[in-house]
Amino acid sequence: MATGHTDPQRRERILAATLDLIAEEGIARVSHRRIAQRAGVPLGSMTYHFSGIEQLLREAFGRFTDHIVAVFDEHLGAAADRDQAREAVADLVHELSEDSQRDLVLTQELYTLAARRPAYRELTHEWMRRSRVHLEKHFDPDTARQLDALIEGLTLHRALAREPHGRALTLEAIARVTATERRAPQGSGTP
Amino acid sequence: MATGHTDPQRRERILAATLDLIAEEGIARVSHRRIAQRAGVPLGSMTYHFSGIEQLLREAFGRFTDHIVAVFDEHLGAAADRDQAREAVADLVHELSEDSQRDLVLTQELYTLAARRPAYRELTHEWMRRSRVHLEKHFDPDTARQLDALIEGLTLHRALAREPHGRALTLEAIARVTATERRAPQGSGTP
DNA sequence: CCGGAGAGCGTACGAACGTACACTCCGGCG
DNA sequence: CGCCGGAGTGTACGTTCGTACGCTCTCCGG
């Protein structure tokens, strides 16, 4: 085509197609050619817009974490008190584990990369940080940390289980971890 | 070489090399040639012992889940009462998130596959089932389920966090999820 | 002592890969 | 009106891939 001018939509379409491809077929099947075909752009565009597959992947996963963090913000930002926060967390767990296979798969792919490569770990750090900011508006830091881990586990197990657990169980787990009546039987100190 | 007889060690070495390669470089970089080189076997052996990469991966991850389930059994099987079970769970979380980057990475790779392919999901189902068997010796089924998810989340977050949380926090989270008896106050061993 | 059966291997082939780079085309400037 | 710079692309190259298959070599029954 050669329009003669910058076309920012091309770039976006490539990034979106990259995430779609990873979600559907996995990192192992990602290639310039497949992405290009899916995005409807010529092969040459790939190396024109991105210096290599590495940069492309990092940028694509950057978009993805932006999206996920937005979902967190959307759910948890609205919570006004502790009980609403608990409900919001339950909603979050169920949305992430039920709605879209896409987000689940991409999350796993990102964790897999993060487990090995520090560059991707930065993305998960930022993600964890942001979610904890929300949780710490309603719970003390230690509890927030535990709850954050619980969210992760509940989401994953619900998504992978043969018979996913119901909302009642999710809420009960959340309630237990966030129950603040601390009679200190073992003496673990926190505010 | 052509020894003229079946050599079961070859097969094992190939499977071990497959897991090593996945752990170090990721599914995306797995190939017959790389595995063969790492295992010290000729390329021709790959197609001789395994019908294709698909079968090879499934079998390799089968070995891996056997290993992980054994770690679960080892830690949780010895626990005699509820408190020992809590300690055992904490040990488990810390061993999996600290000791070996290898197990963590392989776990993530498996979850990634399981999130997309039912064949691999069977492996995770069996894994979850086995771990719940142990947990249900000390806790009621719902609690076991919540605890199982918590283990998952704590392990992952500890492994990926910039500053991993300490054992006290792990134990506190476990205590909280397992503390509340729905019917009776804390007491007897098996539900 | 020998010959066949079959375990195990070396190699060749077509497809797909990432990347480089010469090229085309168009809007704007002179 | 003509031409020039740079955005954007088509294609070619060297590499690596999975897999098939004819071959070698060892062991054992006779």
Short mmCIF file of C-alpha atoms (C1' of nucleotides) in Angstrom, two decimals:
data_model
loop_
_atom_site.label_atom_id
_atom_site.label_comp_id
_atom_site.label_asym_id
_atom_site.label_seq_id
_atom_site.Cartn_x
_atom_site.Cartn_y
_atom_site.Cartn_z
CA MET A 1 0.00 0.00 0.00
CA ALA A 2 2.57 2.54 1.15
CA THR A 3 0.37 5.37 2.33
CA GLY A 4 3.33 7.61 2.84
CA HIS A 5 2.34 8.45 6.41
CA THR A 6 2.57 6.97 9.83
CA ASP A 7 -0.24 4.59 10.61
CA PRO A 8 -0.54 4.05 14.38
CA GLN A 9 -3.42 1.64 13.95
CA ARG A 10 -1.12 -0.88 12.28
CA ARG A 11 0.99 -1.03 15.38
CA GLU A 12 -1.98 -1.53 17.65
CA ARG A 13 -3.44 -4.20 15.42
CA ILE A 14 -0.17 -6.08 15.51
CA LEU A 15 -0.05 -5.98 19.30
CA ALA A 16 -3.66 -7.12 19.58
CA ALA A 17 -3.07 -9.93 17.12
CA THR A 18 -0.03 -11.01 19.09
CA LEU A 19 -2.04 -11.39 22.27
CA ASP A 20 -4.83 -13.19 20.44
CA LEU A 21 -2.38 -15.61 18.91
CA ILE A 22 -0.65 -16.32 22.21
CA ALA A 23 -3.99 -16.85 23.90
CA GLU A 24 -5.15 -19.29 21.26
CA GLU A 25 -2.03 -21.18 20.34
CA GLY A 26 0.61 -20.41 22.93
CA ILE A 27 3.99 -18.73 22.95
CA ALA A 28 5.53 -21.74 21.28
CA ARG A 29 3.54 -21.10 18.10
CA VAL A 30 4.16 -17.39 17.84
CA SER A 31 5.94 -16.23 14.72
CA HIS A 32 6.20 -13.04 12.70
CA ARG A 33 4.38 -14.60 9.83
CA ARG A 34 1.46 -15.88 11.87
CA ILE A 35 1.01 -12.59 13.66
CA ALA A 36 1.19 -10.68 10.41
CA GLN A 37 -1.43 -12.87 8.81
CA ARG A 38 -3.75 -12.54 11.77
CA ALA A 39 -3.31 -8.78 11.95
CA GLY A 40 -3.79 -8.42 8.20
CA VAL A 41 -0.47 -6.71 7.70
CA PRO A 42 2.40 -7.66 5.42
CA LEU A 43 5.35 -9.53 6.86
CA GLY A 44 7.64 -6.56 6.29
CA SER A 45 5.59 -4.49 8.70
CA MET A 46 6.67 -6.68 11.58
CA THR A 47 10.31 -5.72 11.43
CA TYR A 48 9.42 -2.19 10.50
CA HIS A 49 7.36 -1.55 13.62
CA PHE A 50 9.23 -3.78 16.06
CA SER A 51 12.90 -4.45 16.33
CA GLY A 52 12.35 -8.14 16.98
CA ILE A 53 10.05 -10.69 18.48
CA GLU A 54 11.39 -10.02 21.92
CA GLN A 55 10.38 -6.37 21.92
CA LEU A 56 7.04 -7.27 20.40
CA LEU A 57 6.26 -9.76 23.16
CA ARG A 58 7.27 -7.40 25.92
CA GLU A 59 5.14 -4.61 24.56
CA ALA A 60 2.18 -6.93 24.01
CA PHE A 61 2.32 -8.21 27.57
CA GLY A 62 2.64 -4.62 28.74
CA ARG A 63 -0.72 -3.94 27.13
CA PHE A 64 -2.12 -7.02 28.72
CA THR A 65 -1.10 -6.10 32.25
CA ASP A 66 -2.52 -2.63 31.68
CA HIS A 67 -5.80 -4.32 30.86
CA ILE A 68 -5.72 -6.63 33.87
CA VAL A 69 -4.76 -3.85 36.25
CA ALA A 70 -7.69 -1.88 34.86
CA VAL A 71 -9.98 -4.79 35.73
CA PHE A 72 -8.57 -4.76 39.25
CA ASP A 73 -9.07 -1.01 39.55
CA GLU A 74 -12.57 -1.26 38.22
CA HIS A 75 -13.61 -3.88 40.74
CA LEU A 76 -11.69 -2.80 43.80
CA GLY A 77 -11.63 0.95 43.29
CA ALA A 78 -15.37 1.24 43.79
CA ALA A 79 -15.44 -0.60 47.12
CA ALA A 80 -16.25 1.84 49.89
CA ASP A 81 -15.83 -0.34 52.94
CA ARG A 82 -14.40 -3.63 54.01
CA ASP A 83 -17.44 -5.71 53.16
CA GLN A 84 -17.77 -4.21 49.73
CA ALA A 85 -14.10 -4.93 49.22
CA ARG A 86 -14.70 -8.59 50.06
CA GLU A 87 -17.54 -8.76 47.57
CA ALA A 88 -15.43 -7.02 44.97
CA VAL A 89 -12.64 -9.52 45.44
CA ALA A 90 -15.07 -12.39 45.01
CA ASP A 91 -16.42 -10.80 41.83
CA LEU A 92 -12.90 -10.44 40.57
CA VAL A 93 -12.02 -14.05 41.21
CA HIS A 94 -15.10 -15.25 39.42
CA GLU A 95 -14.77 -12.90 36.50
CA LEU A 96 -11.16 -13.86 35.90
CA SER A 97 -11.76 -17.58 36.26
CA GLU A 98 -15.01 -17.85 34.39
CA ASP A 99 -15.60 -15.16 31.85
CA SER A 100 -12.64 -15.28 29.65
CA GLN A 101 -10.39 -18.19 29.02
CA ARG A 102 -8.30 -15.58 27.25
CA ASP A 103 -7.20 -13.64 30.31
CA LEU A 104 -6.45 -16.82 32.20
CA VAL A 105 -4.26 -18.23 29.48
CA LEU A 106 -2.41 -14.97 28.97
CA THR A 107 -1.87 -14.63 32.69
CA GLN A 108 -0.32 -18.06 32.81
CA GLU A 109 1.89 -17.35 29.82
CA LEU A 110 3.09 -14.18 31.50
CA TYR A 111 3.82 -15.95 34.78
CA THR A 112 5.71 -18.58 32.88
CA LEU A 113 7.88 -15.93 31.29
CA ALA A 114 8.19 -14.06 34.57
CA ALA A 115 9.36 -17.18 36.37
CA ARG A 116 12.40 -17.21 34.11
CA ARG A 117 13.04 -13.71 32.80
CA PRO A 118 13.43 -10.65 35.00
CA ALA A 119 12.19 -8.32 32.27
CA TYR A 120 8.76 -9.89 32.46
CA ARG A 121 8.90 -10.12 36.22
CA GLU A 122 8.83 -6.33 36.31
CA LEU A 123 5.39 -6.48 34.78
CA THR A 124 4.09 -8.85 37.44
CA HIS A 125 5.68 -6.77 40.19
CA GLU A 126 3.86 -3.69 39.02
CA TRP A 127 0.65 -5.68 38.78
CA MET A 128 0.99 -7.02 42.33
CA ARG A 129 1.88 -3.60 43.60
CA ARG A 130 -1.19 -2.01 42.08
CA SER A 131 -3.53 -4.66 43.39
CA ARG A 132 -2.06 -4.34 46.86
CA VAL A 133 -2.59 -0.60 46.81
CA HIS A 134 -6.29 -1.26 46.48
CA LEU A 135 -6.38 -3.99 49.08
CA GLU A 136 -4.45 -1.91 51.59
CA LYS A 137 -7.16 0.71 51.52
CA HIS A 138 -9.29 -1.79 53.43
CA PHE A 139 -6.91 -4.24 55.07
CA ASP A 140 -3.58 -4.10 56.83
CA PRO A 141 -0.51 -4.83 54.69
CA ASP A 142 0.01 -8.42 55.83
CA THR A 143 -3.61 -9.27 55.27
CA ALA A 144 -3.50 -7.59 51.87
CA ARG A 145 -0.56 -9.73 50.93
CA GLN A 146 -2.26 -12.92 52.02
CA LEU A 147 -5.46 -11.94 50.29
CA ASP A 148 -3.60 -11.16 47.08
CA ALA A 149 -2.10 -14.64 47.10
CA LEU A 150 -5.48 -16.15 47.88
CA ILE A 151 -7.04 -14.37 44.91
CA GLU A 152 -4.38 -15.83 42.68
CA GLY A 153 -4.89 -19.36 43.95
CA LEU A 154 -8.66 -19.26 43.93
CA THR A 155 -8.74 -17.90 40.40
CA LEU A 156 -6.35 -20.49 39.09
CA HIS A 157 -7.91 -23.45 40.85
CA ARG A 158 -11.39 -22.39 39.89
CA ALA A 159 -10.36 -22.07 36.27
CA LEU A 160 -8.59 -25.42 36.15
CA ALA A 161 -10.81 -27.52 38.42
CA ARG A 162 -13.00 -30.23 36.98
CA GLU A 163 -15.89 -28.91 39.03
CA PRO A 164 -15.27 -25.26 39.84
CA HIS A 165 -16.22 -24.20 43.34
CA GLY A 166 -19.11 -21.83 43.90
CA ARG A 167 -19.16 -18.24 45.02
CA ALA A 168 -19.98 -19.19 48.59
CA LEU A 169 -16.69 -20.97 48.98
CA THR A 170 -14.80 -18.07 47.44
CA LEU A 171 -16.43 -15.65 49.84
CA GLU A 172 -15.80 -17.90 52.82
CA ALA A 173 -12.10 -18.12 52.04
CA ILE A 174 -11.91 -14.36 51.64
CA ALA A 175 -13.78 -13.81 54.89
CA ARG A 176 -11.46 -16.15 56.74
CA VAL A 177 -8.28 -14.53 55.54
CA THR A 178 -9.61 -11.05 56.20
CA ALA A 179 -11.17 -11.83 59.57
CA THR A 180 -9.42 -9.32 61.78
CA GLU A 181 -10.29 -10.67 65.19
CA ARG A 182 -6.77 -11.49 66.11
CA ARG A 183 -6.60 -13.38 69.39
CA ALA A 184 -3.00 -14.24 68.63
CA PRO A 185 -2.79 -17.92 69.51
CA GLN A 186 0.67 -18.23 67.92
CA GLY A 187 1.81 -14.67 68.40
CA SER A 188 2.32 -13.44 64.85
CA GLY A 189 2.38 -9.73 65.21
CA THR A 190 0.67 -7.26 62.87
CA PRO A 191 -1.27 -3.99 63.29
CA MET B 1 25.81 -47.55 18.62
CA ALA B 2 23.11 -50.05 17.92
CA THR B 3 23.38 -52.32 20.92
CA GLY B 4 20.82 -54.68 19.51
CA HIS B 5 18.70 -54.51 22.63
CA THR B 6 16.19 -52.25 24.20
CA ASP B 7 17.78 -49.54 26.28
CA PRO B 8 15.30 -48.12 28.79
CA GLN B 9 17.85 -45.63 30.08
CA ARG B 10 17.85 -43.81 26.75
CA ARG B 11 14.16 -43.16 27.10
CA GLU B 12 14.52 -41.88 30.64
CA ARG B 13 17.39 -39.64 29.74
CA ILE B 14 15.36 -38.12 26.95
CA LEU B 15 12.46 -37.39 29.28
CA ALA B 16 14.74 -35.88 31.90
CA ALA B 17 16.48 -33.75 29.29
CA THR B 18 13.11 -32.57 28.02
CA LEU B 19 12.11 -31.30 31.45
CA ASP B 20 15.50 -29.68 31.96
CA LEU B 21 15.28 -27.91 28.65
CA ILE B 22 11.75 -26.67 29.28
CA ALA B 23 12.76 -25.46 32.71
CA GLU B 24 15.72 -23.56 31.38
CA GLU B 25 14.55 -22.22 28.06
CA GLY B 26 10.80 -22.64 27.88
CA ILE B 27 8.39 -24.60 25.76
CA ALA B 28 8.95 -22.22 22.88
CA ARG B 29 12.53 -23.36 22.51
CA VAL B 30 11.94 -27.07 22.72
CA SER B 31 12.97 -29.05 19.67
CA HIS B 32 13.96 -32.62 18.92
CA ARG B 33 17.47 -31.54 18.16
CA ARG B 34 18.03 -29.57 21.31
CA ILE B 35 16.62 -32.32 23.50
CA ALA B 36 18.74 -34.93 21.74
CA GLN B 37 21.89 -32.89 22.20
CA ARG B 38 21.17 -32.31 25.87
CA ALA B 39 20.36 -35.95 26.48
CA GLY B 40 23.44 -37.09 24.58
CA VAL B 41 21.46 -39.22 22.16
CA PRO B 42 21.36 -39.07 18.38
CA LEU B 43 18.53 -37.24 16.66
CA GLY B 44 17.19 -40.47 15.24
CA SER B 45 16.48 -41.73 18.75
CA MET B 46 13.84 -39.08 19.24
CA THR B 47 11.47 -40.38 16.64
CA TYR B 48 12.39 -43.92 17.49
CA HIS B 49 11.36 -43.69 21.14
CA PHE B 50 8.54 -41.16 20.80
CA SER B 51 5.97 -40.83 18.09
CA GLY B 52 6.25 -37.05 18.12
CA ILE B 53 6.89 -34.01 20.22
CA GLU B 54 3.35 -34.06 21.52
CA GLN B 55 3.67 -37.49 23.08
CA LEU B 56 7.08 -36.61 24.42
CA LEU B 57 5.80 -33.52 26.20
CA ARG B 58 2.85 -35.32 27.71
CA GLU B 59 4.99 -38.10 29.05
CA ALA B 60 7.58 -35.67 30.39
CA PHE B 61 4.97 -33.66 32.24
CA GLY B 62 3.52 -36.92 33.54
CA ARG B 63 6.89 -37.61 35.15
CA PHE B 64 6.94 -34.12 36.53
CA THR B 65 3.55 -34.34 38.20
CA ASP B 66 4.56 -37.69 39.66
CA HIS B 67 7.52 -35.90 41.21
CA ILE B 68 5.48 -32.99 42.54
CA VAL B 69 2.80 -35.26 43.95
CA ALA B 70 5.56 -37.19 45.69
CA VAL B 71 6.74 -33.95 47.29
CA PHE B 72 3.19 -33.32 48.47
CA ASP B 73 2.92 -36.82 49.87
CA GLU B 74 6.26 -36.55 51.57
CA HIS B 75 5.36 -33.33 53.34
CA LEU B 76 1.71 -33.88 54.10
CA GLY B 77 1.65 -37.63 54.60
CA ALA B 78 3.76 -37.45 57.72
CA ALA B 79 1.56 -34.92 59.50
CA ALA B 80 -0.17 -36.58 62.41
CA ASP B 81 -2.47 -33.82 63.57
CA ARG B 82 -3.87 -30.54 62.46
CA ASP B 83 -1.01 -28.41 63.69
CA GLN B 84 1.58 -30.61 62.07
CA ALA B 85 -0.45 -30.38 58.89
CA ARG B 86 -0.29 -26.59 59.03
CA GLU B 87 3.46 -26.70 59.49
CA ALA B 88 3.79 -29.18 56.69
CA VAL B 89 1.83 -26.92 54.35
CA ALA B 90 4.07 -24.00 55.23
CA ASP B 91 7.14 -26.12 54.56
CA LEU B 92 5.68 -27.11 51.25
CA VAL B 93 5.00 -23.54 50.19
CA HIS B 94 8.51 -22.49 51.07
CA GLU B 95 10.19 -25.45 49.51
CA LEU B 96 8.34 -25.00 46.23
CA SER B 97 8.86 -21.26 46.07
CA GLU B 98 12.42 -21.09 47.25
CA ASP B 99 14.43 -24.19 46.69
CA SER B 100 14.09 -24.86 43.07
CA GLN B 101 13.34 -22.40 40.38
CA ARG B 102 13.01 -25.53 38.30
CA ASP B 103 9.80 -26.85 39.84
CA LEU B 104 8.23 -23.42 39.78
CA VAL B 105 8.93 -22.87 36.13
CA LEU B 106 7.75 -26.33 35.15
CA THR B 107 4.60 -25.88 37.17
CA GLN B 108 3.83 -22.69 35.33
CA GLU B 109 4.52 -24.26 31.97
CA LEU B 110 2.16 -27.08 32.84
CA TYR B 111 -0.58 -24.72 33.98
CA THR B 112 -0.17 -22.78 30.79
CA LEU B 113 -0.69 -25.92 28.76
CA ALA B 114 -3.53 -27.02 31.02
CA ALA B 115 -5.32 -23.72 30.60
CA ARG B 116 -5.65 -24.50 26.92
CA ARG B 117 -5.46 -28.26 26.40
CA PRO B 118 -7.67 -30.78 28.20
CA ALA B 119 -5.05 -33.52 27.90
CA TYR B 120 -2.76 -31.59 30.21
CA ARG B 121 -5.61 -30.55 32.44
CA GLU B 122 -6.02 -34.19 33.40
CA LEU B 123 -2.57 -34.04 34.94
CA THR B 124 -3.46 -31.04 37.06
CA HIS B 125 -6.75 -32.61 38.10
CA GLU B 126 -4.99 -35.66 39.41
CA TRP B 127 -2.48 -33.45 41.19
CA MET B 128 -5.20 -31.40 42.87
CA ARG B 129 -7.09 -34.54 43.79
CA ARG B 130 -4.08 -36.09 45.46
CA SER B 131 -3.22 -32.99 47.44
CA ARG B 132 -6.81 -32.69 48.63
CA VAL B 133 -6.78 -36.27 49.81
CA HIS B 134 -4.02 -35.34 52.19
CA LEU B 135 -5.59 -32.11 53.32
CA GLU B 136 -8.95 -33.76 53.96
CA LYS B 137 -7.35 -36.04 56.49
CA HIS B 138 -7.07 -32.99 58.73
CA PHE B 139 -9.63 -30.48 57.46
CA ASP B 140 -13.18 -30.55 56.17
CA PRO B 141 -13.55 -30.64 52.36
CA ASP B 142 -14.38 -26.97 51.89
CA THR B 143 -11.48 -25.89 54.02
CA ALA B 144 -9.21 -28.28 52.16
CA ARG B 145 -10.24 -26.70 48.91
CA GLN B 146 -9.59 -23.20 50.13
CA LEU B 147 -6.30 -24.23 51.61
CA ASP B 148 -5.23 -25.87 48.38
CA ALA B 149 -5.90 -22.67 46.48
CA LEU B 150 -4.08 -20.68 49.14
CA ILE B 151 -1.02 -22.92 48.80
CA GLU B 152 -1.00 -22.26 45.10
CA GLY B 153 -1.24 -18.52 45.48
CA LEU B 154 1.28 -18.24 48.28
CA THR B 155 3.79 -20.33 46.40
CA LEU B 156 3.45 -18.34 43.22
CA HIS B 157 3.48 -14.93 44.83
CA ARG B 158 6.39 -15.82 47.04
CA ALA B 159 8.35 -17.02 44.05
CA LEU B 160 7.60 -13.98 41.91
CA ALA B 161 7.61 -11.23 44.51
CA ARG B 162 10.42 -8.71 44.62
CA GLU B 163 10.71 -9.24 48.35
CA PRO B 164 9.31 -12.67 49.22
CA HIS B 165 7.27 -12.80 52.37
CA GLY B 166 8.53 -14.68 55.41
CA ARG B 167 7.41 -17.90 56.95
CA ALA B 168 5.39 -16.11 59.62
CA LEU B 169 3.09 -14.63 57.03
CA THR B 170 2.68 -17.98 55.32
CA LEU B 171 1.76 -19.60 58.58
CA GLU B 172 -0.64 -16.84 59.50
CA ALA B 173 -2.51 -17.18 56.24
CA ILE B 174 -2.72 -20.94 56.68
CA ALA B 175 -3.90 -20.53 60.26
CA ARG B 176 -6.60 -18.08 59.22
CA VAL B 177 -8.00 -20.24 56.49
CA THR B 178 -7.94 -23.34 58.68
CA ALA B 179 -8.82 -21.73 61.99
CA THR B 180 -12.53 -21.25 61.83
CA GLU B 181 -14.37 -24.44 62.58
CA ARG B 182 -17.81 -24.14 61.23
CA ARG B 183 -19.50 -26.35 63.81
CA ALA B 184 -17.22 -26.90 66.78
CA PRO B 185 -14.25 -25.01 68.21
CA GLN B 186 -10.80 -26.29 67.45
CA GLY B 187 -10.26 -29.80 68.65
CA SER B 188 -10.41 -33.24 67.11
CA GLY B 189 -8.12 -34.59 64.43
CA THR B 190 -10.20 -35.71 61.49
CA PRO B 191 -13.40 -34.12 60.34
"C1'" DC C 1 29.83 -70.97 12.95
"C1'" DC C 2 26.34 -68.47 10.61
"C1'" DG C 3 22.42 -65.99 9.08
"C1'" DG C 4 18.27 -63.52 10.04
"C1'" DA C 5 15.57 -60.39 12.86
"C1'" DG C 6 15.02 -56.27 14.80
"C1'" DA C 7 16.86 -52.39 17.81
"C1'" DG C 8 18.78 -48.18 16.89
"C1'" DC C 9 20.94 -44.56 14.09
"C1'" DG C 10 22.63 -41.07 10.18
"C1'" DT C 11 20.98 -38.40 6.79
"C1'" DA C 12 18.11 -36.16 3.56
"C1'" DC C 13 14.00 -33.37 2.44
"C1'" DG C 14 10.42 -29.94 2.35
"C1'" DA C 15 8.41 -26.50 5.16
"C1'" DA C 16 8.74 -22.67 8.10
"C1'" DC C 17 11.41 -19.53 10.44
"C1'" DG C 18 13.73 -14.40 11.56
"C1'" DT C 19 15.78 -10.84 9.47
"C1'" DA C 20 17.88 -7.63 6.07
"C1'" DC C 21 17.36 -4.61 2.45
"C1'" DA C 22 16.32 -2.82 -2.16
"C1'" DC C 23 12.46 -1.07 -3.61
"C1'" DT C 24 7.71 1.58 -4.32
"C1'" DC C 25 4.79 5.16 -3.65
"C1'" DC C 26 2.84 9.59 -1.98
"C1'" DG C 27 2.52 14.13 0.19
"C1'" DG C 28 4.72 18.40 0.50
"C1'" DC C 29 8.26 21.82 -0.86
"C1'" DG C 30 10.46 24.60 -4.11
"C1'" DC D 1 4.72 20.97 -12.01
"C1'" DG D 2 8.54 18.11 -10.75
"C1'" DC D 3 11.21 15.83 -7.61
"C1'" DC D 4 12.71 14.16 -3.06
"C1'" DG D 5 12.55 12.09 1.50
"C1'" DG D 6 10.86 8.83 4.25
"C1'" DA D 7 6.97 5.55 5.47
"C1'" DG D 8 5.93 1.10 4.34
"C1'" DT D 9 6.53 -3.46 1.79
"C1'" DG D 10 7.95 -7.71 -1.07
"C1'" DT D 11 11.29 -10.86 -1.48
"C1'" DA D 12 15.37 -13.50 -0.92
"C1'" DC D 13 18.78 -15.78 2.15
"C1'" DG D 14 20.68 -18.69 5.49
"C1'" DT D 15 19.14 -21.45 9.38
"C1'" DT D 16 16.51 -24.61 11.85
"C1'" DC D 17 12.80 -27.40 12.22
"C1'" DG D 18 10.00 -32.35 12.32
"C1'" DT D 19 9.88 -36.47 10.30
"C1'" DA D 20 10.70 -40.49 7.24
"C1'" DC D 21 13.48 -44.23 6.00
"C1'" DG D 22 17.29 -47.10 4.40
"C1'" DC D 23 21.07 -48.69 6.72
"C1'" DT D 24 24.30 -50.97 10.35
"C1'" DC D 25 25.36 -53.78 13.87
"C1'" DT D 26 24.42 -57.12 17.66
"C1'" DC D 27 22.54 -61.07 19.52
"C1'" DC D 28 20.63 -65.58 19.45
"C1'" DG D 29 18.53 -69.87 17.55
"C1'" DG D 30 20.03 -73.47 14.85
#
